[in-house]
Amino acid sequence: MVRKITAVVLLLILCLPMAAFDYSHANTGTWDIDIHLPGHTTVFVGDKPQMITGVLNVINMTHDEIEGSISIRLYHGEQEPTIKNETNFYQWNFSDGNFECIYGEYIDKSMSEKTDTIRFVVGTSVLAKTGTWTITVLHAGTESHSTLFMDVPKAGIAVSSPDFYFTTAPFSGEDFHSSEDRNYVRTINTGNIPLDLKITYDSLSEYITTTNTTGIFEIGEERYHHLSFETPVWGPRKLVITGSVTGEPSYAVTPATVQLIPVPQIPFKVTIEIVRPGFRLFELGDVTIQYRQTASVQYDNTTDLQAYMTGTGTVSVTSSTDQLTLESTTYRGAGVGESVDILLSNDTEEEVIYTVKGTHPNAVGELRYTLTWGDNEEIIITEVTTGPAPEGGITEHTERDIYGLIFVFVVIAVAALVLFLISRNKGEETERERKRREWLERHKGREI
């Protein structure tokens, strides 16, 4: 009996070291690994956490006890490749308070840290293979394996934008704000990575302010952007500016990564037209003219059509009309002929006033300006619609027509009366001559 008890005790003593080893191994617990983009929660593809190539990802690991050095191996597929490169294998280490990557990059040491947990902020080449990868944690002589899904970065932006059109009078220096007319650029991050949103302009960007372009443009975020344009004191001109909405990865692993990720760039137009209200702007070389493209006038009445010219050098303007009458041309307060020479300046507007009369009812007439400067010649046309003649009304024109018709009727009546009298007198003379001849015939024998 004593021997049996002794044997049992010896067996228990022999098993103690093995039990102690098993206990220490179990005490290490299991790793809780969370993978996500900075500032975001984990995205799952099926049952696997998603990691995205080319940008920084957070691998946050929790363990019951973290002591000494830790290594993370990440490789494509289920088996570690024999030929390792940046497309299929990565390893990051933490030792003596330092973080490192075997490739020397693909880690942000400033964002990585060790506290009660350990956080690696790492990335891969944008050319890394996609699909299932295995992540292995090596710590205290143990290995822990899990899988993740590697995906490519998608920098997507949806843009809804009008073509902005601002107009003001010459030399006014008026500022514009698109918020006043409810025009805006609407953007949505439709990709799977945060972006640095930029709205730029190909010219005159120093005069344009765009709202809501700072800060990280988060996945799924929607923004509205208004424009302000500070117009200098400019003369008449038309400016067409191209704006571009661009989104670059905000957590790119390396600067070269940005060049490898397709970056969306979506254009829109901003037009600034400095012209008098109701006038059309014509620009050619050094000459700018503001003129009325269309006008109207009542029948047998006049209207004034102004043209304003700026630029450099001297331009000769010759006017002509069709289905209209040009009553007068006025330049600098004095009447001029059909052609006038104008010395232009970019600082002032030279005004020429054309007074036209609608002499053809229900007609579309034209006032033509033929501009000649140097070896250049250009014809500009203002279409003038003349209204109908009044019904039953008498204008100066119709009054003259009536007087003319009355005069014609009087002349015709007088002529007819004269012809009648001449004819009547001629008939009376003929009758007297006939009677005279008869009397002579009757008394002819008697005279013999």
JSON list of C-alpha atoms in Angstrom, two decimals, residues 35 88 92 109 112 124 165 204 206 225 265 296 302 320 337 344 366 402 429 431-432:
[
{"chain": "A", "resi": 35, "resn": "ILE", "atom": "CA", "xyz": [-7.05, 46.14, -38.75]},
{"chain": "A", "resi": 88, "resn": "ASN", "atom": "CA", "xyz": [4.07, 39.20, -51.49]},
{"chain": "A", "resi": 92, "resn": "TRP", "atom": "CA", "xyz": [7.62, 44.58, -39.09]},
{"chain": "A", "resi": 109, "resn": "LYS", "atom": "CA", "xyz": [6.99, 55.19, -36.61]},
{"chain": "A", "resi": 112, "resn": "SER", "atom": "CA", "xyz": [3.06, 53.43, -34.05]},
{"chain": "A", "resi": 124, "resn": "THR", "atom": "CA", "xyz": [2.41, 47.93, -48.45]},
{"chain": "A", "resi": 165, "resn": "TYR", "atom": "CA", "xyz": [-21.16, 82.59, -64.69]},
{"chain": "A", "resi": 204, "resn": "LEU", "atom": "CA", "xyz": [-6.44, 83.96, -61.65]},
{"chain": "A", "resi": 206, "resn": "GLU", "atom": "CA", "xyz": [-5.33, 84.65, -56.49]},
{"chain": "A", "resi": 225, "resn": "HIS", "atom": "CA", "xyz": [-18.28, 74.35, -51.98]},
{"chain": "A", "resi": 265, "resn": "GLN", "atom": "CA", "xyz": [-9.53, 65.08, -61.50]},
{"chain": "A", "resi": 296, "resn": "SER", "atom": "CA", "xyz": [-36.66, 97.17, -81.45]},
{"chain": "A", "resi": 302, "resn": "THR", "atom": "CA", "xyz": [-36.38, 106.50, -83.90]},
{"chain": "A", "resi": 320, "resn": "SER", "atom": "CA", "xyz": [-24.56, 101.13, -92.78]},
{"chain": "A", "resi": 337, "resn": "GLY", "atom": "CA", "xyz": [-20.53, 110.96, -90.89]},
{"chain": "A", "resi": 344, "resn": "LEU", "atom": "CA", "xyz": [-8.84, 103.59, -78.08]},
{"chain": "A", "resi": 366, "resn": "GLU", "atom": "CA", "xyz": [-29.75, 95.70, -89.56]},
{"chain": "A", "resi": 402, "resn": "ILE", "atom": "CA", "xyz": [-52.72, 111.38, -97.93]},
{"chain": "A", "resi": 429, "resn": "GLU", "atom": "CA", "xyz": [-66.74, 124.54, -133.90]},
{"chain": "A", "resi": 431, "resn": "GLU", "atom": "CA", "xyz": [-71.09, 121.91, -136.00]},
{"chain": "A", "resi": 432, "resn": "ARG", "atom": "CA", "xyz": [-70.87, 125.60, -137.01]}
]
